[in-house]
Amino acid sequence: MPPALCLLMLLAALCRPAEAMSRQEKQKLRNQVVEMFDHAYQNYMDHAYPADELMPLTCRGRVRGLEPSRGDVDDALGKFSLTLIDTLDTLVLLNKTTEFEAAVRRVLSDVRLDNDIVVSVFETNIRVLGGLLGGHSMAVMLKDGGRHMQWYQDELLHMAKDLGLRLLPAFNTSSGLPYPRINLKHGVRGPETRTGTETDTCTACAGTMILEFAALSRFTGDPVFEDHARRALDFLWEKRQRNSNLVGTTINIHSGEWVRRDSGVGAGIDSYYEYLLKAYILLGDDLFLQRFNIHYASIMKYISQPPLLLDVHIHKPLLPARTWMDSLLAFFPGLQVLKGDIRPAIETHEMLYQVTKKHNFLPEAFTTDFRVHWAQHPLRPEFAESTYFLYKATGDPYYLEAGRTILDNLNRFARVPCGFAAMKDVRTGSHEDRMDSFFLAEMFKYLFLLFAEAEDIPFDVEDYVFTTEAHLLPLSLSMAPNSSSIPSNRTSDEEMDDSNFDWTCPNTRLLFPDPAFPRSLREPIRSAVDKSCPRPAPYREPGMGRPPLRAQDFMANNPEHLELLRRMGVSLIHLKDGRVQLVQHATQAVSAVAAEDGVRFMQEMMELSSQQQKEQLPPRAIQIVSHPFFGRVVLTAGPAQFGTDLSKSATGVRGFVTVAEPYSGCTEITNGEYVRGHIALLQRGQCMFAEKARNIQKAGAIGGIVIDDNEGSSSDTAPLFQMAGDGRSTDDVTLPLLFLFHKEGNILLEALKEYREVEVLLSDKARDRAAIFKGKPLPGTLIEGSVAAQEEEEDCQTEATTPTSFEPVSQTQTSTDESAPAIVAPSQEEAGTAEKLRTEEDGAAGPQAETAQAEEERDSEKTDEPRGDTDSSSQSVDELLADWREDLEAFKQMEKDEL
């Protein structure tokens, strides 16, 4: 069956005429999507272009080399105006033809592809090459229409070929698998390239080239690009595990040996499977469909445990590889729709939808009991993608409501004056200063299509296939000449099983004889997510006797304790990041009995570490609620293990901030008249956190914020910081104390300097702005009724201070500014994730435990007072609220201002 017909059957024939949502409501939501796109795109153009990406919290462009490195994430940036290229075909889809024409002219005049910079082959292919090809497809379509782009002479295609030729040297390996990185100017070989030494790549990185490279070959008539992409796919197919028919996550590009043998449908593998099926749809080659079906049968046999999709080992596929899922697998229900396997698509999508409603966004990773594993959310579009495909396949208005939820959450929690900010932590609602190009390339395409009627779309999307970056490639390329000189390895008859094709291009009339069938699939999954709230395992006392020093009593600044450790053969190693590591050498103990005591002490430390992992407090949020922020800026804050427990406060603590004098807060506060009734700003260092809290509490403060004095520190790169007590009772501290790293603290100080009066809300997580300004006009609501009321879903609670979900403790620091540390247990780094966990390893034999070092008194002089403006009297909350009309007018101008 022709691939285009297959796609039409699957996506069009299943649509049902009955819709619960009116055309007017869909139009309203569609217009809202366009307004949100305009907000993101215009802020990129105003504040970031020609930089690769927008930093929406600081309203500036992200230029690689000028900002602190974020590791592998920055490999997508090549100083080629990434966001503009990635957005080209989105402009056309949203009927912004004039803006598209202007954007194309900008790309042609401003963008250079020969920069001396090392980039990811995978990201550059799907975002830049795909963006240029998608833009070219749209330009040709518009030119053929006779009204627009009449001047266009395939300039974007010429740029695409130039970029394709710059990526080709990456394929010069014995296996044909590409190097993961390449220098756009110098290639991969030679010292000037600063790359070419890598040995490993992810399966998706090597197997997600065929759509763009084949399209480039067929647009230009040069088969070299398609040949190389096919060769890479052939090699991956040959290296699959023959018994399970699964592929691993990471492979050696020279030997073909699997480096990571876990297999799933999420990060590291996802788009490899996607491109096998879509290559068949685009190119019409049955080989790709045959391979996809063989893989798919194994996925459904081993990985799919409806509604879950859990990684397994390729050699032992019945053995789970991990107990959590990453958010990238959210694309898979959409791929199952293209495959025609609707039932598991509905089940998995429903699970993802319930997790989304539980946390407002899909966490970057979550456990099988739907708790947060990694709390970030970089505004990924995969869930919106699957929502669109399921609506196309079923016509069920339930998926329109799911799309409305996505829109509302983006507006309520991610929208900031200069665009949309990624979520640093879905639990607190804190932001990260990033807006990735895929947000504009993918999210708004799928949401617009979800709510659009046929007459709203300027072309027939059924004539195109979406790449993994949602770029549009015409299905007519299947008819273009393919003069590939490299024969592909055909799949043997023995490997084929006709049953694999039962769900490809199905007779859709037989899928849902009962209209209530999809609902019957969703109900049990919704209940499972709602009821999942297991308690952590209780702490068990070590059963090997009582050593002279108990781990729970240990204090790193106690000389007697240090001497006891020395006698037991336990030494302290001071780490550069402020922690200390405990290592035991039995041969250094003063006696065999002392050595045995040391072993027991270390085991007790490990148990204590495990227990503290369950008792770690989650991060808190500092939300700037005064003009001109109005609750849109949320800073990630570290909690204190004493003082007010913000998780038990329904409203949090709200007040104006003022700088304490002395800034260290280590002696009696001298500007008590300004601190009284306010939230005091303090600098870290020179004394213990609990002492700072007592001093500002005595001065009448209602809360405190400690700002790190380590210049350049940021929650973007540092583990969560927790403030412990001072080794004695802290029951007398009754106000909340939160910790900000230097970067986030500077945002607050700069706001205070600029606006003189800054009001903040200290809480366990960011509050909905409607709740903050209850009963008052909501400043900054650009679309009437754009934010629907959302049902408040309370997180599961176990014990009073025990969170139900928390990131691995290896990401957490605890400090007292001189008291005993809590223990941080070492853990292996998880490879292949978007955000790498911070871990420490030690080569010494024997048990070991890591501790957060008790911070010693700083020898160097600290600046005692920042130049904040603390002399002005604070405006009362009532006066501020009475001024909303003026503030609302100011907000309309805010998007053009630098914060």
PDB file of C-alpha atoms in Angstrom, residues 86-268:
ATOM      1  CA  ASP A  86      14.117  25.968  13.701  1.00  0.00           C
ATOM      2  CA  THR A  87      11.004  28.164  13.557  1.00  0.00           C
ATOM      3  CA  LEU A  88      10.751  28.796   9.788  1.00  0.00           C
ATOM      4  CA  ASP A  89       8.059  26.267   8.860  1.00  0.00           C
ATOM      5  CA  THR A  90       6.129  27.002  12.075  1.00  0.00           C
ATOM      6  CA  LEU A  91       5.604  30.555  10.773  1.00  0.00           C
ATOM      7  CA  VAL A  92       3.979  29.233   7.596  1.00  0.00           C
ATOM      8  CA  LEU A  93       1.765  26.738   9.422  1.00  0.00           C
ATOM      9  CA  LEU A  94       0.478  29.532  11.672  1.00  0.00           C
ATOM     10  CA  ASN A  95      -0.361  31.663   8.606  1.00  0.00           C
ATOM     11  CA  LYS A  96       2.434  34.139   9.234  1.00  0.00           C
ATOM     12  CA  THR A  97       3.576  34.362   5.624  1.00  0.00           C
ATOM     13  CA  THR A  98       4.921  37.906   5.865  1.00  0.00           C
ATOM     14  CA  GLU A  99       6.997  37.020   8.928  1.00  0.00           C
ATOM     15  CA  PHE A 100       8.232  33.868   7.164  1.00  0.00           C
ATOM     16  CA  GLU A 101       9.433  35.822   4.167  1.00  0.00           C
ATOM     17  CA  ALA A 102      11.237  38.289   6.423  1.00  0.00           C
ATOM     18  CA  ALA A 103      12.770  35.428   8.425  1.00  0.00           C
ATOM     19  CA  VAL A 104      14.053  33.713   5.278  1.00  0.00           C
ATOM     20  CA  ARG A 105      15.707  36.945   4.159  1.00  0.00           C
ATOM     21  CA  ARG A 106      17.351  37.260   7.580  1.00  0.00           C
ATOM     22  CA  VAL A 107      18.668  33.695   7.426  1.00  0.00           C
ATOM     23  CA  LEU A 108      20.094  34.271   3.959  1.00  0.00           C
ATOM     24  CA  SER A 109      21.770  37.540   4.892  1.00  0.00           C
ATOM     25  CA  ASP A 110      22.923  36.887   8.477  1.00  0.00           C
ATOM     26  CA  VAL A 111      23.542  33.178   9.095  1.00  0.00           C
ATOM     27  CA  ARG A 112      26.992  31.631   8.621  1.00  0.00           C
ATOM     28  CA  LEU A 113      27.534  27.892   8.640  1.00  0.00           C
ATOM     29  CA  ASP A 114      31.353  27.887   8.596  1.00  0.00           C
ATOM     30  CA  ASN A 115      31.914  28.872  12.213  1.00  0.00           C
ATOM     31  CA  ASP A 116      34.931  27.393  14.013  1.00  0.00           C
ATOM     32  CA  ILE A 117      32.776  25.660  16.582  1.00  0.00           C
ATOM     33  CA  VAL A 118      32.129  22.048  17.637  1.00  0.00           C
ATOM     34  CA  VAL A 119      28.474  21.027  17.436  1.00  0.00           C
ATOM     35  CA  SER A 120      26.368  17.917  17.888  1.00  0.00           C
ATOM     36  CA  VAL A 121      25.861  16.099  14.583  1.00  0.00           C
ATOM     37  CA  PHE A 122      22.475  14.845  15.760  1.00  0.00           C
ATOM     38  CA  GLU A 123      21.127  18.201  16.985  1.00  0.00           C
ATOM     39  CA  THR A 124      22.471  20.117  13.997  1.00  0.00           C
ATOM     40  CA  ASN A 125      20.876  17.611  11.651  1.00  0.00           C
ATOM     41  CA  ILE A 126      17.389  17.607  13.151  1.00  0.00           C
ATOM     42  CA  ARG A 127      17.230  21.311  14.065  1.00  0.00           C
ATOM     43  CA  VAL A 128      19.285  23.205  11.479  1.00  0.00           C
ATOM     44  CA  LEU A 129      19.366  20.928   8.438  1.00  0.00           C
ATOM     45  CA  GLY A 130      15.755  19.920   9.121  1.00  0.00           C
ATOM     46  CA  GLY A 131      14.806  23.559   9.647  1.00  0.00           C
ATOM     47  CA  LEU A 132      16.381  24.630   6.355  1.00  0.00           C
ATOM     48  CA  LEU A 133      14.698  21.786   4.459  1.00  0.00           C
ATOM     49  CA  GLY A 134      11.345  22.483   6.119  1.00  0.00           C
ATOM     50  CA  GLY A 135      11.720  26.155   5.265  1.00  0.00           C
ATOM     51  CA  HIS A 136      12.611  25.260   1.684  1.00  0.00           C
ATOM     52  CA  SER A 137       9.545  23.019   1.404  1.00  0.00           C
ATOM     53  CA  MET A 138       7.334  25.848   2.627  1.00  0.00           C
ATOM     54  CA  ALA A 139       8.994  28.419   0.356  1.00  0.00           C
ATOM     55  CA  VAL A 140       8.461  26.212  -2.711  1.00  0.00           C
ATOM     56  CA  MET A 141       4.839  25.591  -1.711  1.00  0.00           C
ATOM     57  CA  LEU A 142       4.189  29.321  -1.307  1.00  0.00           C
ATOM     58  CA  LYS A 143       5.990  30.185  -4.541  1.00  0.00           C
ATOM     59  CA  ASP A 144       3.949  27.601  -6.433  1.00  0.00           C
ATOM     60  CA  GLY A 145       0.835  29.307  -5.019  1.00  0.00           C
ATOM     61  CA  GLY A 146       1.773  32.383  -7.010  1.00  0.00           C
ATOM     62  CA  ARG A 147       1.310  34.989  -4.250  1.00  0.00           C
ATOM     63  CA  HIS A 148       4.384  34.845  -2.034  1.00  0.00           C
ATOM     64  CA  MET A 149       8.118  34.120  -2.240  1.00  0.00           C
ATOM     65  CA  GLN A 150       8.236  34.764  -5.987  1.00  0.00           C
ATOM     66  CA  TRP A 151      11.847  35.878  -5.578  1.00  0.00           C
ATOM     67  CA  TYR A 152      12.919  32.586  -4.025  1.00  0.00           C
ATOM     68  CA  GLN A 153      15.526  30.584  -5.986  1.00  0.00           C
ATOM     69  CA  ASP A 154      16.204  27.603  -3.691  1.00  0.00           C
ATOM     70  CA  GLU A 155      18.580  29.602  -1.496  1.00  0.00           C
ATOM     71  CA  LEU A 156      17.620  27.664   1.648  1.00  0.00           C
ATOM     72  CA  LEU A 157      18.277  24.402  -0.185  1.00  0.00           C
ATOM     73  CA  HIS A 158      21.739  25.627  -1.150  1.00  0.00           C
ATOM     74  CA  MET A 159      22.424  26.404   2.516  1.00  0.00           C
ATOM     75  CA  ALA A 160      21.117  22.964   3.445  1.00  0.00           C
ATOM     76  CA  LYS A 161      23.495  21.289   1.010  1.00  0.00           C
ATOM     77  CA  ASP A 162      26.394  23.358   2.361  1.00  0.00           C
ATOM     78  CA  LEU A 163      25.534  22.201   5.880  1.00  0.00           C
ATOM     79  CA  GLY A 164      25.076  18.586   4.747  1.00  0.00           C
ATOM     80  CA  LEU A 165      28.560  18.618   3.228  1.00  0.00           C
ATOM     81  CA  ARG A 166      29.949  19.981   6.494  1.00  0.00           C
ATOM     82  CA  LEU A 167      28.309  17.109   8.426  1.00  0.00           C
ATOM     83  CA  LEU A 168      29.437  14.352   6.024  1.00  0.00           C
ATOM     84  CA  PRO A 169      32.998  13.998   7.428  1.00  0.00           C
ATOM     85  CA  ALA A 170      31.446  12.745  10.666  1.00  0.00           C
ATOM     86  CA  PHE A 171      30.530   9.517   8.819  1.00  0.00           C
ATOM     87  CA  ASN A 172      34.169   8.708   8.012  1.00  0.00           C
ATOM     88  CA  THR A 173      34.358   5.742  10.383  1.00  0.00           C
ATOM     89  CA  SER A 174      34.922   2.066   9.718  1.00  0.00           C
ATOM     90  CA  SER A 175      31.361   1.295  10.790  1.00  0.00           C
ATOM     91  CA  GLY A 176      29.643   4.149   8.976  1.00  0.00           C
ATOM     92  CA  LEU A 177      28.210   5.402  12.262  1.00  0.00           C
ATOM     93  CA  PRO A 178      28.839   9.147  12.569  1.00  0.00           C
ATOM     94  CA  TYR A 179      31.013  10.785  15.200  1.00  0.00           C
ATOM     95  CA  PRO A 180      28.757  12.485  17.732  1.00  0.00           C
ATOM     96  CA  ARG A 181      30.385  15.913  17.208  1.00  0.00           C
ATOM     97  CA  ILE A 182      31.951  17.837  14.367  1.00  0.00           C
ATOM     98  CA  ASN A 183      33.673  21.166  13.830  1.00  0.00           C
ATOM     99  CA  LEU A 184      31.659  23.101  11.256  1.00  0.00           C
ATOM    100  CA  LYS A 185      34.810  24.658   9.816  1.00  0.00           C
ATOM    101  CA  HIS A 186      37.456  21.967  10.194  1.00  0.00           C
ATOM    102  CA  GLY A 187      35.567  18.645  10.281  1.00  0.00           C
ATOM    103  CA  VAL A 188      36.617  15.860  12.654  1.00  0.00           C
ATOM    104  CA  ARG A 189      40.286  15.177  12.054  1.00  0.00           C
ATOM    105  CA  GLY A 190      43.271  17.272  13.071  1.00  0.00           C
ATOM    106  CA  PRO A 191      44.088  19.168  16.262  1.00  0.00           C
ATOM    107  CA  GLU A 192      42.254  22.288  15.098  1.00  0.00           C
ATOM    108  CA  THR A 193      38.934  20.432  15.089  1.00  0.00           C
ATOM    109  CA  ARG A 194      38.927  19.853  18.875  1.00  0.00           C
ATOM    110  CA  THR A 195      36.899  16.709  18.245  1.00  0.00           C
ATOM    111  CA  GLY A 196      37.131  13.313  16.534  1.00  0.00           C
ATOM    112  CA  THR A 197      38.433  11.493  19.604  1.00  0.00           C
ATOM    113  CA  GLU A 198      35.042  10.195  20.738  1.00  0.00           C
ATOM    114  CA  THR A 199      34.408   6.467  20.604  1.00  0.00           C
ATOM    115  CA  ASP A 200      30.749   6.213  21.610  1.00  0.00           C
ATOM    116  CA  THR A 201      27.476   7.591  20.345  1.00  0.00           C
ATOM    117  CA  CYS A 202      23.848   7.015  21.227  1.00  0.00           C
ATOM    118  CA  THR A 203      21.650   4.869  19.009  1.00  0.00           C
ATOM    119  CA  ALA A 204      19.291   7.745  18.280  1.00  0.00           C
ATOM    120  CA  CYS A 205      22.242  10.021  17.468  1.00  0.00           C
ATOM    121  CA  ALA A 206      23.418   7.643  14.719  1.00  0.00           C
ATOM    122  CA  GLY A 207      19.993   6.444  13.607  1.00  0.00           C
ATOM    123  CA  THR A 208      18.178   9.765  13.257  1.00  0.00           C
ATOM    124  CA  MET A 209      19.672  10.997   9.988  1.00  0.00           C
ATOM    125  CA  ILE A 210      17.729   9.274   7.240  1.00  0.00           C
ATOM    126  CA  LEU A 211      14.798  11.690   6.826  1.00  0.00           C
ATOM    127  CA  GLU A 212      16.871  14.855   6.517  1.00  0.00           C
ATOM    128  CA  PHE A 213      19.718  13.288   4.550  1.00  0.00           C
ATOM    129  CA  ALA A 214      17.419  11.413   2.160  1.00  0.00           C
ATOM    130  CA  ALA A 215      15.337  14.548   1.620  1.00  0.00           C
ATOM    131  CA  LEU A 216      18.520  16.510   0.900  1.00  0.00           C
ATOM    132  CA  SER A 217      19.611  13.875  -1.612  1.00  0.00           C
ATOM    133  CA  ARG A 218      16.259  13.849  -3.369  1.00  0.00           C
ATOM    134  CA  PHE A 219      15.910  17.628  -3.398  1.00  0.00           C
ATOM    135  CA  THR A 220      19.420  18.064  -4.849  1.00  0.00           C
ATOM    136  CA  GLY A 221      19.824  14.858  -6.866  1.00  0.00           C
ATOM    137  CA  ASP A 222      23.041  13.997  -4.982  1.00  0.00           C
ATOM    138  CA  PRO A 223      22.740  10.482  -3.487  1.00  0.00           C
ATOM    139  CA  VAL A 224      25.761  10.789  -1.179  1.00  0.00           C
ATOM    140  CA  PHE A 225      23.728  12.010   1.812  1.00  0.00           C
ATOM    141  CA  GLU A 226      21.096   9.285   1.667  1.00  0.00           C
ATOM    142  CA  ASP A 227      23.808   6.670   1.102  1.00  0.00           C
ATOM    143  CA  HIS A 228      25.588   7.570   4.337  1.00  0.00           C
ATOM    144  CA  ALA A 229      22.409   7.682   6.404  1.00  0.00           C
ATOM    145  CA  ARG A 230      21.314   4.278   5.062  1.00  0.00           C
ATOM    146  CA  ARG A 231      24.713   2.792   5.799  1.00  0.00           C
ATOM    147  CA  ALA A 232      24.456   3.925   9.443  1.00  0.00           C
ATOM    148  CA  LEU A 233      20.978   2.406   9.761  1.00  0.00           C
ATOM    149  CA  ASP A 234      22.176  -0.846   8.182  1.00  0.00           C
ATOM    150  CA  PHE A 235      24.986  -1.094  10.725  1.00  0.00           C
ATOM    151  CA  LEU A 236      22.657  -0.522  13.676  1.00  0.00           C
ATOM    152  CA  TRP A 237      20.300  -3.169  12.324  1.00  0.00           C
ATOM    153  CA  GLU A 238      23.136  -5.671  11.996  1.00  0.00           C
ATOM    154  CA  LYS A 239      24.246  -4.982  15.571  1.00  0.00           C
ATOM    155  CA  ARG A 240      20.827  -5.522  17.161  1.00  0.00           C
ATOM    156  CA  GLN A 241      20.662  -8.320  19.701  1.00  0.00           C
ATOM    157  CA  ARG A 242      19.442 -11.212  17.546  1.00  0.00           C
ATOM    158  CA  ASN A 243      17.467 -13.020  20.232  1.00  0.00           C
ATOM    159  CA  SER A 244      15.570 -10.043  21.593  1.00  0.00           C
ATOM    160  CA  ASN A 245      15.706  -7.909  18.402  1.00  0.00           C
ATOM    161  CA  LEU A 246      16.394  -4.901  20.602  1.00  0.00           C
ATOM    162  CA  VAL A 247      19.163  -2.323  20.396  1.00  0.00           C
ATOM    163  CA  GLY A 248      21.167  -0.807  23.236  1.00  0.00           C
ATOM    164  CA  THR A 249      21.411   2.845  24.186  1.00  0.00           C
ATOM    165  CA  THR A 250      25.082   3.582  23.428  1.00  0.00           C
ATOM    166  CA  ILE A 251      27.354   1.958  20.836  1.00  0.00           C
ATOM    167  CA  ASN A 252      31.063   2.121  19.994  1.00  0.00           C
ATOM    168  CA  ILE A 253      31.289   3.796  16.577  1.00  0.00           C
ATOM    169  CA  HIS A 254      34.432   1.854  15.639  1.00  0.00           C
ATOM    170  CA  SER A 255      33.864  -1.688  16.914  1.00  0.00           C
ATOM    171  CA  GLY A 256      30.075  -1.763  17.012  1.00  0.00           C
ATOM    172  CA  GLU A 257      30.112  -3.103  20.579  1.00  0.00           C
ATOM    173  CA  TRP A 258      27.238  -2.008  22.773  1.00  0.00           C
ATOM    174  CA  VAL A 259      28.531   0.260  25.539  1.00  0.00           C
ATOM    175  CA  ARG A 260      25.190   0.571  27.324  1.00  0.00           C
ATOM    176  CA  ARG A 261      23.010  -2.491  26.910  1.00  0.00           C
ATOM    177  CA  ASP A 262      19.799  -1.140  28.377  1.00  0.00           C
ATOM    178  CA  SER A 263      17.012  -0.732  25.856  1.00  0.00           C
ATOM    179  CA  GLY A 264      13.828   1.354  25.905  1.00  0.00           C
ATOM    180  CA  VAL A 265      11.920   3.853  23.816  1.00  0.00           C
ATOM    181  CA  GLY A 266      13.091   7.007  25.612  1.00  0.00           C
ATOM    182  CA  ALA A 267      16.316   8.998  25.712  1.00  0.00           C
ATOM    183  CA  GLY A 268      19.133   7.596  23.603  1.00  0.00           C
TER     184      GLY A 268
END
